[in-house]
mmCIF file of C-alpha atoms and ligand atoms in Angstrom:
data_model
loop_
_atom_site.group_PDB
_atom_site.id
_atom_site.type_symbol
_atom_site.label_atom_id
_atom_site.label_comp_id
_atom_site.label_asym_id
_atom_site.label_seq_id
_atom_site.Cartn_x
_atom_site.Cartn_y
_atom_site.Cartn_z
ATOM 1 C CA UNK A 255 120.879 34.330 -96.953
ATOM 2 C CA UNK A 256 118.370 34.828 -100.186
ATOM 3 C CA UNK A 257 114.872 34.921 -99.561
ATOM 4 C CA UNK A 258 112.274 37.738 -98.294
ATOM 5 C CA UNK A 259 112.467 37.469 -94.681
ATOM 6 C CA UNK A 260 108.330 38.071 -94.012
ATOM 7 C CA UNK A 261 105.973 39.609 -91.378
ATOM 8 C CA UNK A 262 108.034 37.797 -88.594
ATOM 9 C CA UNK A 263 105.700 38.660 -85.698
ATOM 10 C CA UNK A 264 107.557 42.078 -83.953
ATOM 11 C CA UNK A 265 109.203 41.132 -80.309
ATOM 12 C CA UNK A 266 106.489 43.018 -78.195
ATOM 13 C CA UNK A 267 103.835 40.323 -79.753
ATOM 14 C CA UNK A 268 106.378 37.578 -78.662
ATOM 15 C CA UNK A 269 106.780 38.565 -75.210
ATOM 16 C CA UNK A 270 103.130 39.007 -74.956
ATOM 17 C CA UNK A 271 102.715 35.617 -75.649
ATOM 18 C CA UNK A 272 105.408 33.704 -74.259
ATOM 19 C CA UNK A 273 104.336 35.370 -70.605
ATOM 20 C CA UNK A 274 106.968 33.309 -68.985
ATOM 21 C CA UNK A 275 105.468 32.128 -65.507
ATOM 22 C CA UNK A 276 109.377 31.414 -64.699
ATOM 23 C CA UNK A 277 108.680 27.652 -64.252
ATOM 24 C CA UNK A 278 111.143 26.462 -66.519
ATOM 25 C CA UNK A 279 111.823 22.995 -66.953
ATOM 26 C CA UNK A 280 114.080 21.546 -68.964
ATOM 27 C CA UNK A 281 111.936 19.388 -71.375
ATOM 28 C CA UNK A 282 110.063 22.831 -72.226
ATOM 29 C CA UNK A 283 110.206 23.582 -75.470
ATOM 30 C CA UNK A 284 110.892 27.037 -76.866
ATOM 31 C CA UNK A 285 108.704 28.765 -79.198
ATOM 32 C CA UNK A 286 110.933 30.597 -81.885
ATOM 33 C CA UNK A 287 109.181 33.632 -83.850
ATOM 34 C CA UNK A 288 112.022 35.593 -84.676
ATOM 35 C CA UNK A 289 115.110 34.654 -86.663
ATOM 36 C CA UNK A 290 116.951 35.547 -83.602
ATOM 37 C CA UNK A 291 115.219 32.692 -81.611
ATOM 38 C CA UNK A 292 115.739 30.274 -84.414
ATOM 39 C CA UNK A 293 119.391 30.704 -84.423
ATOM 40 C CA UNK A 294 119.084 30.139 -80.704
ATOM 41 C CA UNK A 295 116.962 26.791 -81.046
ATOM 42 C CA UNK A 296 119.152 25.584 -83.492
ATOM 43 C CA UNK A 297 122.407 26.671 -81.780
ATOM 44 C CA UNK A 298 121.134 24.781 -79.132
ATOM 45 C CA UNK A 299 119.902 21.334 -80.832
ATOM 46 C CA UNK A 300 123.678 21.533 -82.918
ATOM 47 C CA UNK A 301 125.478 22.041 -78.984
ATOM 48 C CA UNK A 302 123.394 18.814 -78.376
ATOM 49 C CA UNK A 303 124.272 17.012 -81.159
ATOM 50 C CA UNK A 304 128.050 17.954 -80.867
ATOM 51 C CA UNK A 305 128.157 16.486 -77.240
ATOM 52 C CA UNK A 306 126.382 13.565 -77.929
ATOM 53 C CA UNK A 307 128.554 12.951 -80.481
ATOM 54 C CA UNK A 308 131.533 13.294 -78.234
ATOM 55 C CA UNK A 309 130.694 11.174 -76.260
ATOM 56 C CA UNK A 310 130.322 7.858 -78.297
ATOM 57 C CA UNK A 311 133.393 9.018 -80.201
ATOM 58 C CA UNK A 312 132.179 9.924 -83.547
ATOM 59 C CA UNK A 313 132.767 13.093 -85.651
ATOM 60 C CA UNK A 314 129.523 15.758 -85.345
ATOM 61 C CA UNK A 315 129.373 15.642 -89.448
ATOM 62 C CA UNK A 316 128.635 12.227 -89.552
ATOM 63 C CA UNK A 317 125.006 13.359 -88.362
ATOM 64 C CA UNK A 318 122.757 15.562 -90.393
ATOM 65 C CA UNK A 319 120.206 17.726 -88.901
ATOM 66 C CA UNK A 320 116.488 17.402 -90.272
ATOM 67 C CA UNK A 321 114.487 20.640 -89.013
ATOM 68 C CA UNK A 322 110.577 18.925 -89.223
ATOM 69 C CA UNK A 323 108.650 21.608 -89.723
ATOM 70 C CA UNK A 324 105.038 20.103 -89.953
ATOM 71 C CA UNK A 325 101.755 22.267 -88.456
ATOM 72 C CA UNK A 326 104.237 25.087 -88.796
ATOM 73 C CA UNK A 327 103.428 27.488 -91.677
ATOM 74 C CA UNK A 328 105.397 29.482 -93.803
ATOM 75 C CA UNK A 329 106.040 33.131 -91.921
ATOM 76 C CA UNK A 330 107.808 30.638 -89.352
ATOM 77 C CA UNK A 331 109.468 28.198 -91.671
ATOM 78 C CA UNK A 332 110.684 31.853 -93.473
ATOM 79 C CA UNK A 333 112.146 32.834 -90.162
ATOM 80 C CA UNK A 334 114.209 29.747 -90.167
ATOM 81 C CA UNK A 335 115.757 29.433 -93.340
ATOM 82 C CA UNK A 336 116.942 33.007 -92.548
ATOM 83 C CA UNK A 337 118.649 31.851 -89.757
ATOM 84 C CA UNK A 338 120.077 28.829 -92.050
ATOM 85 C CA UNK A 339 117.745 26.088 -92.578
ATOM 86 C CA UNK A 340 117.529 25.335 -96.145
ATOM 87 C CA UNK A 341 115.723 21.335 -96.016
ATOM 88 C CA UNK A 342 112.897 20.548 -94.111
ATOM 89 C CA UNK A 343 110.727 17.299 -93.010
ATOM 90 C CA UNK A 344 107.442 16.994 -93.261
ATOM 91 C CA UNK A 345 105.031 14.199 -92.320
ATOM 92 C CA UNK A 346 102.043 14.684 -94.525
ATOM 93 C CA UNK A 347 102.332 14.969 -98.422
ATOM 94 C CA UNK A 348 99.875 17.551 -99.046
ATOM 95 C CA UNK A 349 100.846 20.362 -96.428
ATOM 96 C CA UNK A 350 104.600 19.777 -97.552
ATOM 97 C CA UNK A 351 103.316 19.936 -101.285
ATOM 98 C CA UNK A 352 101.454 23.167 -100.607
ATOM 99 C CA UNK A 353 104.298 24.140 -98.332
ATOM 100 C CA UNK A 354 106.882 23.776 -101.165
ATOM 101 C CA UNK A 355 104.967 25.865 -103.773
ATOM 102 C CA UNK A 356 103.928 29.116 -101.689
ATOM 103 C CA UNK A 357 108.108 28.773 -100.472
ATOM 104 C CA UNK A 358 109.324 28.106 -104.415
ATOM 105 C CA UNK A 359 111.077 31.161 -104.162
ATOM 106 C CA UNK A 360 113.374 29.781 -101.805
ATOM 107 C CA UNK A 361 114.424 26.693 -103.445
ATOM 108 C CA UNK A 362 114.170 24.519 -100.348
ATOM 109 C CA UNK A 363 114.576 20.454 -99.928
ATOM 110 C CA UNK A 364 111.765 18.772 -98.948
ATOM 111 C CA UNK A 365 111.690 15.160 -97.400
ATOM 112 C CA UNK A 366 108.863 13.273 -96.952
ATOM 113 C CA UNK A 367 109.450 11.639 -93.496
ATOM 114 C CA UNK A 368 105.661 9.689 -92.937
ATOM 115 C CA UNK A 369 103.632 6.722 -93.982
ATOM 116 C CA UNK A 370 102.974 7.136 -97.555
ATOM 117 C CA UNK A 371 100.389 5.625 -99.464
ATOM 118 C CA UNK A 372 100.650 4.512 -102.929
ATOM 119 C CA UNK A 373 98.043 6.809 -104.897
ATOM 120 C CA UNK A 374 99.937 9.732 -103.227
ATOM 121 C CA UNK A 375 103.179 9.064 -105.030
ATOM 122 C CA UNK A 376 102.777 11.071 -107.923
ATOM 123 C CA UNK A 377 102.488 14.108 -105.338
ATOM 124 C CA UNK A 378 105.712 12.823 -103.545
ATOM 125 C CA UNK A 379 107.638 13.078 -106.785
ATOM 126 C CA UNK A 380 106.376 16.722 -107.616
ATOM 127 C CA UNK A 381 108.306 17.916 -105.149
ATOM 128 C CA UNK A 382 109.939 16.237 -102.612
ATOM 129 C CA UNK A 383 114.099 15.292 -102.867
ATOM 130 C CA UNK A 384 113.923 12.719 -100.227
ATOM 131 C CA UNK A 385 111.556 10.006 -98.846
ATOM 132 C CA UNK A 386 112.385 8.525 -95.219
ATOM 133 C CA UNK A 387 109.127 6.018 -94.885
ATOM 134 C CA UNK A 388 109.390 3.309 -97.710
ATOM 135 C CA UNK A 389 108.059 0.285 -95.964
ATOM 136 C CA UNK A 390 106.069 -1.689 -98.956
ATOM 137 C CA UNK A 391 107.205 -2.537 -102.427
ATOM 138 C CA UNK A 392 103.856 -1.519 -103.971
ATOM 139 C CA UNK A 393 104.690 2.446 -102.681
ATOM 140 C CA UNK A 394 108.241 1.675 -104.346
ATOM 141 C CA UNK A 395 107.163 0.932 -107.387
ATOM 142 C CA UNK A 396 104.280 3.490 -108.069
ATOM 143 C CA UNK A 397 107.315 5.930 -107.193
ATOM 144 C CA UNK A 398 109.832 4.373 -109.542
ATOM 145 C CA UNK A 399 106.753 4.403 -112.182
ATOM 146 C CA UNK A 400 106.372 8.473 -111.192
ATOM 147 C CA UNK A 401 109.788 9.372 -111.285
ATOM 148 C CA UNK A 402 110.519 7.585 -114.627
ATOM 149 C CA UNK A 403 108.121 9.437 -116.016
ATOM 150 C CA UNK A 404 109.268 12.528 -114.782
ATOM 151 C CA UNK A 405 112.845 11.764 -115.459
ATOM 152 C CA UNK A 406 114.395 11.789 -112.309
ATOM 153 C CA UNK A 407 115.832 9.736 -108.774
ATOM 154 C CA UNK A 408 114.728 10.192 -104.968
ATOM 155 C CA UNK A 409 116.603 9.106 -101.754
ATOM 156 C CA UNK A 410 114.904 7.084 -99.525
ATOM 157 C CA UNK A 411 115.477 4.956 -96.752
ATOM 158 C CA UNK A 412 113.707 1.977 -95.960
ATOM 159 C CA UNK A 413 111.477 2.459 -92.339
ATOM 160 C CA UNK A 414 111.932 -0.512 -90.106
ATOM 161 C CA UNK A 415 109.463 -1.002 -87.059
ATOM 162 C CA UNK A 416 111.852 -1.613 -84.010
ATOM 163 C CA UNK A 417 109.383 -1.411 -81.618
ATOM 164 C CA UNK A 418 107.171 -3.697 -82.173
ATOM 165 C CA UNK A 419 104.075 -1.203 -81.521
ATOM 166 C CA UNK A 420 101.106 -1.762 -84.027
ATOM 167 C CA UNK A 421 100.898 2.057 -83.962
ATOM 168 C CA UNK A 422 104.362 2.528 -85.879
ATOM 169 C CA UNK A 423 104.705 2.378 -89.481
ATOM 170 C CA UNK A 424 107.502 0.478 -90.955
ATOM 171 C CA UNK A 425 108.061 -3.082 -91.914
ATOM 172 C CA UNK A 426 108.866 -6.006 -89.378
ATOM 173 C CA UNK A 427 112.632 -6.052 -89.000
ATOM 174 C CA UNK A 428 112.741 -9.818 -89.982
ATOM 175 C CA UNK A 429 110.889 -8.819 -93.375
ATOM 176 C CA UNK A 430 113.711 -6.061 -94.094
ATOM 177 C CA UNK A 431 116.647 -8.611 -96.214
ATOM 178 C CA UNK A 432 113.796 -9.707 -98.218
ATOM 179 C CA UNK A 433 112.526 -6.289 -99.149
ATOM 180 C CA UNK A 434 115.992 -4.551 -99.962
ATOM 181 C CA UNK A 435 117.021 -7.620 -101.665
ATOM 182 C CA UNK A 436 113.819 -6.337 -104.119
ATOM 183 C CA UNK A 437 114.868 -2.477 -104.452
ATOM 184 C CA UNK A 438 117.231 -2.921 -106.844
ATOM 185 C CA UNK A 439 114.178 -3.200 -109.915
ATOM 186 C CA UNK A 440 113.697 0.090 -108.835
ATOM 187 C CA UNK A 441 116.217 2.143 -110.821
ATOM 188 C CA UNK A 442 114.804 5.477 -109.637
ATOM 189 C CA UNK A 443 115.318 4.838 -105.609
ATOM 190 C CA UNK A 444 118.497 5.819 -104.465
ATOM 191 C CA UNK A 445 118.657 4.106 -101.098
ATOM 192 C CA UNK A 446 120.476 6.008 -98.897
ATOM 193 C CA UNK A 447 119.944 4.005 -95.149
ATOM 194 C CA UNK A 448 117.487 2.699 -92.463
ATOM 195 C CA UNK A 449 114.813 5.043 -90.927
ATOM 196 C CA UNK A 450 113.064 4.177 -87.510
ATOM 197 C CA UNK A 451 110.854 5.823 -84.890
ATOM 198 C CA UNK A 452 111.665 4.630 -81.288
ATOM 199 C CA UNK A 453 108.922 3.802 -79.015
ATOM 200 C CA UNK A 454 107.612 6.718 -76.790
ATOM 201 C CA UNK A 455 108.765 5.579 -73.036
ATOM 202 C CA UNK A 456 110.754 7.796 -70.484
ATOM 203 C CA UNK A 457 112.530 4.522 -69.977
ATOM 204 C CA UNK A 458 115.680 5.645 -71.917
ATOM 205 C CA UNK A 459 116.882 1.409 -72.154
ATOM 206 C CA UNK A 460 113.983 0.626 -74.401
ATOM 207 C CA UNK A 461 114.222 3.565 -76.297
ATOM 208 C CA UNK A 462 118.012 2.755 -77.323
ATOM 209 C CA UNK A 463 117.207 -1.038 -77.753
ATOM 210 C CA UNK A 464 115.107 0.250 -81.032
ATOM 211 C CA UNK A 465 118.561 2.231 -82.387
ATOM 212 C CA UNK A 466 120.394 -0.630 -81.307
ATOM 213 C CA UNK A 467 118.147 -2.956 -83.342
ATOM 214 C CA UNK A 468 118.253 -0.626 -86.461
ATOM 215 C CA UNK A 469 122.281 -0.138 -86.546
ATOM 216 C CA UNK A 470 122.278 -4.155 -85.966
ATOM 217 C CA UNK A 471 119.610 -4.593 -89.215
ATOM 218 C CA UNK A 472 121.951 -2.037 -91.238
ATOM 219 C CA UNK A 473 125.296 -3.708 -90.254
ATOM 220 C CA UNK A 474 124.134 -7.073 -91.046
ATOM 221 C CA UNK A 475 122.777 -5.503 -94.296
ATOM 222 C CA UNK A 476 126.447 -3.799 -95.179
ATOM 223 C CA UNK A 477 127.993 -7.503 -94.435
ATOM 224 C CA UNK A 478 125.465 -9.991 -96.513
ATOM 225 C CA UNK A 479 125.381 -7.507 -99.297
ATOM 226 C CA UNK A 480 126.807 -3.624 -99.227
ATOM 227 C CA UNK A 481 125.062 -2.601 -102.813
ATOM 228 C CA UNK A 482 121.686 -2.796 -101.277
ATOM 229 C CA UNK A 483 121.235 -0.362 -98.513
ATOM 230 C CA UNK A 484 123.749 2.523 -100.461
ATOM 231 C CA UNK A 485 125.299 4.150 -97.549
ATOM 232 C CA UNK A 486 124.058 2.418 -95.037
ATOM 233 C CA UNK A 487 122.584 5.544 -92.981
ATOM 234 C CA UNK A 488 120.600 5.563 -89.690
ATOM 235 C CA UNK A 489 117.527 7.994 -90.136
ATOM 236 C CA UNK A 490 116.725 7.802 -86.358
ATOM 237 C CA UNK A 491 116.450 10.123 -83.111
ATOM 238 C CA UNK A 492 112.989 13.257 -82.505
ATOM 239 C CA UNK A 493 113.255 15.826 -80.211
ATOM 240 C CA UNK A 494 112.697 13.738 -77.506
ATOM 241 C CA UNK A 495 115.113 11.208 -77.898
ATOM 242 C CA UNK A 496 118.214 12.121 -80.632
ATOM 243 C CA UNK A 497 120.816 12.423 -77.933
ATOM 244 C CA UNK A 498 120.530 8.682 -77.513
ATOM 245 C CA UNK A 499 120.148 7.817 -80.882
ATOM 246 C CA UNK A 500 123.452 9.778 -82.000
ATOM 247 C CA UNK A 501 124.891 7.578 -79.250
ATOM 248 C CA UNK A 502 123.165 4.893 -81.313
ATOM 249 C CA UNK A 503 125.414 5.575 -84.643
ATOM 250 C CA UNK A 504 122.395 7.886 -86.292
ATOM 251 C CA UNK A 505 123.264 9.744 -89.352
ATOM 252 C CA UNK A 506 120.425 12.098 -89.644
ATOM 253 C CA UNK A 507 118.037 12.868 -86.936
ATOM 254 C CA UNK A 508 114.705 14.693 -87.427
ATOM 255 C CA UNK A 509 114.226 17.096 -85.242
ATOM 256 C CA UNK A 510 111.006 19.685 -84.665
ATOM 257 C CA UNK A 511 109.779 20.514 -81.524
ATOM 258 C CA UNK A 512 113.094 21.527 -80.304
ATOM 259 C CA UNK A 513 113.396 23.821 -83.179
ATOM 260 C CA UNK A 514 110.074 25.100 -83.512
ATOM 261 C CA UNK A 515 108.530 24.569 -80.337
ATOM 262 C CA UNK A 516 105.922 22.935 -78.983
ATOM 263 C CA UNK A 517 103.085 21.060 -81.800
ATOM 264 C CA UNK A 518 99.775 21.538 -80.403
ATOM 265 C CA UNK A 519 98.675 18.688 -82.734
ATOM 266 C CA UNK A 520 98.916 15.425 -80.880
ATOM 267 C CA UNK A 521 101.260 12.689 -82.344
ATOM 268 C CA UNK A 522 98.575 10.163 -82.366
ATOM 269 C CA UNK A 523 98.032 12.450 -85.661
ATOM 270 C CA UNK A 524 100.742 11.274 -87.179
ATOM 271 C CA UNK A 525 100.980 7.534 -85.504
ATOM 272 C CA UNK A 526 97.223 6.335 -85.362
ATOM 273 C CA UNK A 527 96.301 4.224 -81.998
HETATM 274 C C1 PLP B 22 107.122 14.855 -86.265
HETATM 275 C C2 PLP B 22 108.150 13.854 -86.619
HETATM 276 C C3 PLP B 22 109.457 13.953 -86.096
HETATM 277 C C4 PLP B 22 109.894 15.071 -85.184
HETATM 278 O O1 PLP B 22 109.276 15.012 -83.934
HETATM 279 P P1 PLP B 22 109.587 16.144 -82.850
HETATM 280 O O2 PLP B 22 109.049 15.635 -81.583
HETATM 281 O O3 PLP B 22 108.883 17.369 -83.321
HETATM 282 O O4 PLP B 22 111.055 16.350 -82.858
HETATM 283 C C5 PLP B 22 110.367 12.980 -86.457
HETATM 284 N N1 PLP B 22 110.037 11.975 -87.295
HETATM 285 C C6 PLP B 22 108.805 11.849 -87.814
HETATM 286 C C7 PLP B 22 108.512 10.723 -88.723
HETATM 287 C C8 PLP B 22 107.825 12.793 -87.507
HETATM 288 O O5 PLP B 22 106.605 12.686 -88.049
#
């Protein structure tokens, strides 16, 4: 694996901290600082992934695993490419920008997985090789304009709310025909699939009635009219809830607390109330 390895922090600081009070539950998420512990988080999300994959019947490939490494800065995210990340999500376009250049010696992939707005899309196409949250036309097209210019393509996929919460992002799940139907103008989008965020509820029923509602929108899209949604992916499934959504027919599911560990940083950051 290329790349200077940093100042990981050295075990003795790591036990230090972790001062396990051996209440363990099984929602607790583990902090990795050493490469060691990342190959152990990750080992751990893919033995996930593989069973939940098992058991609706589908092939493990089919699903592609998005470390999200936002609030976590770069002696950490260092830690994990050694131990074999080598593209990483991140919510907010100026800490990934940032993030990117003081890691440009590692040649990472970057996707932008949060609300975007549309003055912030010339910093999206300095450096990022995927967008996950394109939920108006107007951010579309000051990309497309961007990336002309720059003489290149992004993936994205197209962020449906299937919640119905104010506090998501993403565009009404009627409204989605209409937009993709408009993509096309765009010659610099490569669509690639549907992204969603489920709601936030224990009860595990509501939570797969949003992936069911996104595969639905997607399959509906692949019958009225294939050439507008690419491959037809399902962006969908956190820490919290990727087991169902892999149940749910995802094809990429963004994953960071269960790699990293725990984000101090509420999500109400991220998902304003
Ligand atoms: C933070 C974030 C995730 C990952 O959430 P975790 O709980 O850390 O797994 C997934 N998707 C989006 C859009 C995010 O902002």
């Amino acid at each position: 694996m290329i790349g200077g390895v940093g100042a990981g922090a050295p075990d003795e600081y790591h036990d230090l901290m972790s001062s396990d009070d051996g209440l363990h539950h099984d929602s607790d998420f583990h902090t990795a600082r050493s490469v060691e512990e990342f190959r152990a988080n990750l080992a751990e999300v893919s033995r996930r992934i593989a069973a939940a994959a098992q058991r609706a019947g589908r092939d493990a490939s089919e699903v592609e695993l998005l470390p999200v490494s936002k609030t976590v800065e770069q002696e950490r995210i260092r830690l994990a490419v050694a131990a074999g990340c080598r593209k990483f999500g991140e919510n907010k376009v100026q800490e990934a920008f940032r993030k990117s250049e003081e890691m440009a010696d590692l040649a990472l992939d970057w996707a932008v997985i949060g609300h975007l707005q549309s003055n912030k899309a010339k910093d999206v196409v300095r450096f990022a090789s995927e967008f996950q949250a394109l939920d108006r036309i107007k951010v579309a097209a000051a990309l497309d304009r961007r990336l002309e210019a720059a003489g290149r393509s992004l993936d994205v996929y197209v962020q449906v709310n299937t919640s119905a919460e104010d506090s998501k992002f993403g565009m009404p799940p009627e409204e989605l025909p209409g937009f993709l139907s408009r993509l096309p103008q765009f010659e610099t989008l490569r669509v690639k699939g549907l992204m969603t965020l489920a709601v936030f509820s224990s009860d595990t029923e509501r939570v797969r009635t949003c992936f069911e509602l996104l595969r639905t929108l997607r399959d509906r899209a692949l019958e009225t009219d294939p050439a507008l949604i690419g491959g037809g992916l399902l962006s969908m499934g956190m820490s919290g809830d990727f087991e169902i959504a892999i149940e749910e027919g995802a094809n990429c599911v963004r994953v960071g607390q269960a790699i990293f560990g725990r984000r101090a940083v509420p999500d109400s950051h991220y998902w304003p109330e």
